[in-house]
mmCIF file of C-alpha atoms and ligand atoms in Angstrom:
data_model
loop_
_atom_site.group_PDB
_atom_site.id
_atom_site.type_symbol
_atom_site.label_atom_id
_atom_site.label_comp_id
_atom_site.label_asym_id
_atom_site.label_seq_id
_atom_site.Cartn_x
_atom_site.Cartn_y
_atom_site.Cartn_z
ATOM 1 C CA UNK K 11 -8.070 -12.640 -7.381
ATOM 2 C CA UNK K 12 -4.751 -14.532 -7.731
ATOM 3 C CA UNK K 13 -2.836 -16.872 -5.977
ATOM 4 C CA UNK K 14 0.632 -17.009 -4.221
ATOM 5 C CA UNK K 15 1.714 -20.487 -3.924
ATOM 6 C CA UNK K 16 -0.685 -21.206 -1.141
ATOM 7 C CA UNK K 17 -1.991 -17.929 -0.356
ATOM 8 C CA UNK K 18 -5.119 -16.309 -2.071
ATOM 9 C CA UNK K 19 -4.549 -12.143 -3.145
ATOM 10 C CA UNK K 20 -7.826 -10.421 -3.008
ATOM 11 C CA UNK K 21 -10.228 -7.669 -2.230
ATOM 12 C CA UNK K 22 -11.065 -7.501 1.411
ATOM 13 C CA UNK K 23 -14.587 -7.127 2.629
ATOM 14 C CA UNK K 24 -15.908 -5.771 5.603
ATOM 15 C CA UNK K 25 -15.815 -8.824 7.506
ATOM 16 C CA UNK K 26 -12.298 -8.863 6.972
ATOM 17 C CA UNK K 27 -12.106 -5.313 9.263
ATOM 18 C CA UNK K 28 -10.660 -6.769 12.468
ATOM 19 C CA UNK K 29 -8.507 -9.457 10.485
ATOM 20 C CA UNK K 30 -6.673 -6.315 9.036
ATOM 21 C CA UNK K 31 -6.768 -4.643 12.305
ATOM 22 C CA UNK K 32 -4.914 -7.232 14.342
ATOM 23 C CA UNK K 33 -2.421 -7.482 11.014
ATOM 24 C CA UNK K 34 -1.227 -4.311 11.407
ATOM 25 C CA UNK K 35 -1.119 -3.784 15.304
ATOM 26 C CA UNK K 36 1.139 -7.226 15.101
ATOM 27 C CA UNK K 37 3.287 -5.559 12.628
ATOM 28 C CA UNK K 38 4.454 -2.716 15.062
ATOM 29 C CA UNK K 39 5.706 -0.795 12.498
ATOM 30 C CA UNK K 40 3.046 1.099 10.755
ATOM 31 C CA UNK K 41 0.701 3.585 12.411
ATOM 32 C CA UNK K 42 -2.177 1.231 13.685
ATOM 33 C CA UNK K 43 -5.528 3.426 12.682
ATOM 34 C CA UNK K 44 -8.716 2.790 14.321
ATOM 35 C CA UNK K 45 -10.515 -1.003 13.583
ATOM 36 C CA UNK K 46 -13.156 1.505 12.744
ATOM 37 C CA UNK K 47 -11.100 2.554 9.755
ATOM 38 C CA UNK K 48 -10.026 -0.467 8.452
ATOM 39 C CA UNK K 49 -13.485 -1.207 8.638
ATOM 40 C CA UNK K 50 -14.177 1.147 6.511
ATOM 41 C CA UNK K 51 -11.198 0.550 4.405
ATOM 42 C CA UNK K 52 -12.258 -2.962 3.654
ATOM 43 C CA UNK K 53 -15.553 -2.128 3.134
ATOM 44 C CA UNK K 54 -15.584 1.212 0.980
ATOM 45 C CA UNK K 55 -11.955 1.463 -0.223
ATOM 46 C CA UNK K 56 -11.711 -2.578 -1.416
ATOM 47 C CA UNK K 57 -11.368 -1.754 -4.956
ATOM 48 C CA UNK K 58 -7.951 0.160 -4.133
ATOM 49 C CA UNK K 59 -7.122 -2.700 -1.293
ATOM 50 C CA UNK K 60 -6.125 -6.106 -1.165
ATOM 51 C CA UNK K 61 -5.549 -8.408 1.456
ATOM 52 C CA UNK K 62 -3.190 -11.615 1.419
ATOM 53 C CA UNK K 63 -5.160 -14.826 3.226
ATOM 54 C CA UNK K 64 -3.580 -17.932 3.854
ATOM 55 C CA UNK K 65 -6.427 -20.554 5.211
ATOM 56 C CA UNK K 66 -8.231 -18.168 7.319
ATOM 57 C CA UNK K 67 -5.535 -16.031 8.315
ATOM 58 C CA UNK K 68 -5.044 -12.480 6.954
ATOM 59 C CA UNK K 69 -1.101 -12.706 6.306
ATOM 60 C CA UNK K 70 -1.055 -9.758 3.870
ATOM 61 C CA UNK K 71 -2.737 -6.165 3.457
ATOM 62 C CA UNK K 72 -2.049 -3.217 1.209
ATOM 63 C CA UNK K 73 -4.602 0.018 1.491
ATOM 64 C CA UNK K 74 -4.554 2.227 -0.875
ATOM 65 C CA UNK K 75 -6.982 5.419 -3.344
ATOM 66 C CA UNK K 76 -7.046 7.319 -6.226
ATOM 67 C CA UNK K 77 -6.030 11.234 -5.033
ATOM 68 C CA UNK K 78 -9.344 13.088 -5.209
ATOM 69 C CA UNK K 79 -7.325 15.855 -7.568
ATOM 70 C CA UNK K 80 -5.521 13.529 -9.603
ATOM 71 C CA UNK K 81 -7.181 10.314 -10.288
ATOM 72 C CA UNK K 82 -4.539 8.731 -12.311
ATOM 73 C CA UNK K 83 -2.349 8.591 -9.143
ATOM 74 C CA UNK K 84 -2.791 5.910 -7.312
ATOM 75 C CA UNK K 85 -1.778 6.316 -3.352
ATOM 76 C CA UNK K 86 -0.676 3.082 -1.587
ATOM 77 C CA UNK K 87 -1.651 4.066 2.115
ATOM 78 C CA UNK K 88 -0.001 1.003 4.302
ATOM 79 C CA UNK K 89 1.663 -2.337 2.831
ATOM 80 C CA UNK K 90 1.884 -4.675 5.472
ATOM 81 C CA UNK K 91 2.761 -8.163 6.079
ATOM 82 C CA UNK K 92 3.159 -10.508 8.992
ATOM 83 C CA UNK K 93 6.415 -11.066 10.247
ATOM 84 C CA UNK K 94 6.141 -15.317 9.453
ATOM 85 C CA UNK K 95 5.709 -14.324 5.635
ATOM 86 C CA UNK K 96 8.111 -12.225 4.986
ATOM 87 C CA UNK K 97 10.997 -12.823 2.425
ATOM 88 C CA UNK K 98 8.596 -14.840 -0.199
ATOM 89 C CA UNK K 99 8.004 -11.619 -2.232
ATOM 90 C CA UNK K 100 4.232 -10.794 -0.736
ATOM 91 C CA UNK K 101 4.454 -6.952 -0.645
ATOM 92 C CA UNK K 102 5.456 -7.132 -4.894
ATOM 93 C CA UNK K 103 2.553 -9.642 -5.735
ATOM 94 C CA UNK K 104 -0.585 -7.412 -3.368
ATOM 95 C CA UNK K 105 1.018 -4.642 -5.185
ATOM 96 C CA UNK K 106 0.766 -6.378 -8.929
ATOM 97 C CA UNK K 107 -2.303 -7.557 -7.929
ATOM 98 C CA UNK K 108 -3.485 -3.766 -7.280
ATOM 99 C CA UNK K 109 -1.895 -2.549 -10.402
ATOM 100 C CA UNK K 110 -3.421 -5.586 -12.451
ATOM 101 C CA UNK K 111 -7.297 -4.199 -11.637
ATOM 102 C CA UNK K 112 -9.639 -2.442 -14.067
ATOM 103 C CA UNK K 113 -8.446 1.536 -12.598
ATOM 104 C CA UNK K 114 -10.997 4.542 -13.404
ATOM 105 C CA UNK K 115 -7.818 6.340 -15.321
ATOM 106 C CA UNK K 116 -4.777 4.550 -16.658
ATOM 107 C CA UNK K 117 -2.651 4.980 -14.004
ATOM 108 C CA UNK K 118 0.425 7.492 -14.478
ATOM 109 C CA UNK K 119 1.893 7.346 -10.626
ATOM 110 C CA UNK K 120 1.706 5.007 -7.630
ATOM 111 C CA UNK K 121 2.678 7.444 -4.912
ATOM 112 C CA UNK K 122 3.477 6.629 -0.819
ATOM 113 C CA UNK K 123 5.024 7.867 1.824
ATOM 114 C CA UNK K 124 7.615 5.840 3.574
ATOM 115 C CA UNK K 125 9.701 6.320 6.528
ATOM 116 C CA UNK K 126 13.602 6.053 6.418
ATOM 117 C CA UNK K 127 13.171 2.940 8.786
ATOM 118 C CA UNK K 128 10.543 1.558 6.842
ATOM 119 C CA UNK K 129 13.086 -0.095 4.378
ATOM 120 C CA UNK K 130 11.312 -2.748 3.765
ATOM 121 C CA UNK K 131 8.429 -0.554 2.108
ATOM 122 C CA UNK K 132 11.486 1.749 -0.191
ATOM 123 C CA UNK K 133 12.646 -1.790 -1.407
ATOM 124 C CA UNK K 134 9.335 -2.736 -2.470
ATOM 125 C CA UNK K 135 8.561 0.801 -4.522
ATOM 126 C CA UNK K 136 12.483 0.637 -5.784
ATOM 127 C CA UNK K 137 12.198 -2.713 -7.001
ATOM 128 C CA UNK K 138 8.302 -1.973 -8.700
ATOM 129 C CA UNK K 139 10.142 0.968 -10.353
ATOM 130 C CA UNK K 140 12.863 -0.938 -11.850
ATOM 131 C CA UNK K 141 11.012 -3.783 -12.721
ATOM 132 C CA UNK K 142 8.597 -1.497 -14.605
ATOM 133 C CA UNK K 143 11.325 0.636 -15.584
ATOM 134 C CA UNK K 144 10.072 4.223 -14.425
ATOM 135 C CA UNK K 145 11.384 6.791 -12.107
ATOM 136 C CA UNK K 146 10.934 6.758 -8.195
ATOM 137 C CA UNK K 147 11.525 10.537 -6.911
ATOM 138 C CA UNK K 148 11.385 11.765 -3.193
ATOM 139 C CA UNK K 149 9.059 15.256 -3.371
ATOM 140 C CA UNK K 150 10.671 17.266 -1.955
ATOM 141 C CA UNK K 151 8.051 19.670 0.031
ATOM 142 C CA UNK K 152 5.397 16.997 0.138
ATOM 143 C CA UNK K 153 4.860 14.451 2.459
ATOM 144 C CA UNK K 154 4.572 14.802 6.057
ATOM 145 C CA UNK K 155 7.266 16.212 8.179
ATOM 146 C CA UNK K 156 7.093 15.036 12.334
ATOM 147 C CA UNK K 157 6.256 17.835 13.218
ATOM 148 C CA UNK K 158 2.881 17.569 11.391
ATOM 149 C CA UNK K 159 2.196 14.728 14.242
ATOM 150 C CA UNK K 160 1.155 15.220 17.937
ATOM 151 C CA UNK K 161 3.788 12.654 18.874
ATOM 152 C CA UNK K 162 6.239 15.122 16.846
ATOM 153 C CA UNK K 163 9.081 13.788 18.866
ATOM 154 C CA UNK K 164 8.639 10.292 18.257
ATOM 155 C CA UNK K 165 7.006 9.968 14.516
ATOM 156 C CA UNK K 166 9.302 9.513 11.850
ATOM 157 C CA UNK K 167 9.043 12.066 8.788
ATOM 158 C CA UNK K 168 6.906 10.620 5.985
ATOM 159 C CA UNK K 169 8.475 11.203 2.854
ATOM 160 C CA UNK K 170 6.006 11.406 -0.453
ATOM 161 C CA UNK K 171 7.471 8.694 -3.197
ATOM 162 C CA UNK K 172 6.185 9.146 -6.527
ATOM 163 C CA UNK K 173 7.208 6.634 -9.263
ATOM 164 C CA UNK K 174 5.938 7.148 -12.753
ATOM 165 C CA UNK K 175 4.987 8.190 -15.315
ATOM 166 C CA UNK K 176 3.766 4.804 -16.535
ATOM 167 C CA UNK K 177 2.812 5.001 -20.299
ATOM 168 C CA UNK K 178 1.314 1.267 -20.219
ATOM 169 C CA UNK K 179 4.355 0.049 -19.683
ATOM 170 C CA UNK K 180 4.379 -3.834 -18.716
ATOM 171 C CA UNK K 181 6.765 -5.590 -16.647
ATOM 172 C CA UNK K 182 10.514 -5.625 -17.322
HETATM 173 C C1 9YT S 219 3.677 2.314 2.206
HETATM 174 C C2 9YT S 219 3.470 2.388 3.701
HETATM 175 O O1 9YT S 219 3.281 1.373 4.362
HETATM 176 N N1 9YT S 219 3.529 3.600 4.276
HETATM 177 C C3 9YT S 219 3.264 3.783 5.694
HETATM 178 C C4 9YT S 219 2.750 5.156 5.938
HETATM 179 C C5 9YT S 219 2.414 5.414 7.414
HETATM 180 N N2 9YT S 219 3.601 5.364 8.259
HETATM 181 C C6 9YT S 219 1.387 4.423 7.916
HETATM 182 O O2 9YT S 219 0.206 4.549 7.558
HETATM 183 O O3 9YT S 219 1.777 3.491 8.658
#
């Protein structure tokens, strides 16, 4: 657990399922799963989640596993963060506070896959990769073209980010 000026970084729990929920569908700009999976998210996925609260208020929310076939890679799923807190630096410090926990595996690459208009989210990997000093590459042939979605013509391509290979580095 840490804290951001007045905000507390943690793991969610289950009761924070619908928190997380509403989070997202007020962001409008990530693909709003089921409550059902946040649910479970929160619940079974906390280690590799945290969630930003500011009194009672979920203001904050990265999801994220460990790929089944590659443990050492971690996969950060959704970063989100409500429109009123934006610009303090809230993505970076869920995203430390991920990196800082006890991981199965040293961790060798954070991957993601982020949208051209979701610069916000290829700011916050750019500026993790510089500040740890590692490469960010675009895979080419991974990640999720739209025409892997049912809304083909309307979902953006998903482009898999892969930054690494950490080797314990810390912090520029
Ligand atoms: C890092 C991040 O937020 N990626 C979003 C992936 C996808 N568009 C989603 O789950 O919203």
């Amino acid at each position: 657990m840490s804290q951001v000026a007045s905000l507390t970084l943690r793991q969610p729990v289950k009761e924070d399922g619908t928190k997380v929920y509403d989070l997202i569908r007020r962001a409008g700009t990530l693909d709003l799963n089921s409550a059902y999976c946040y649910l479970l998210l929160c619940d079974m996925f906390s280690q590799t989640c945290v969630v930003a609260e500011e009194d009672d208020r979920i203001v904050g929310f990265i999801s994220g596993f460990y790929r089944q076939e590659q443990p050492s890679t971690l996969f950060v799923w959704q970063a989100a963060v409500d429109s009123a807190m934006r610009g303090r630096g809230l993505a970076s410090s869920m995203l430390e506070e991920l990196l800082a926990r006890e991981h199965p595996e040293p961790l060798e690459y954070v991957e993601a896959t982020v949208s051209p208009s979701n610069t916000a989210s290829r700011r916050l990997f750019q500026s993790f990769a510089d500040v740890y000093q590692v490469p960010l590459r675009e895979l080419d042939e991974s990640g999720y073209a739209p025409t892997m979605f049912p809304d083909a013509q309307s979902h953006e391509a998903e482009p898999l980010l892969r930054i690494g290979p950490f080797r314990g580095q810390s912090r520029k």
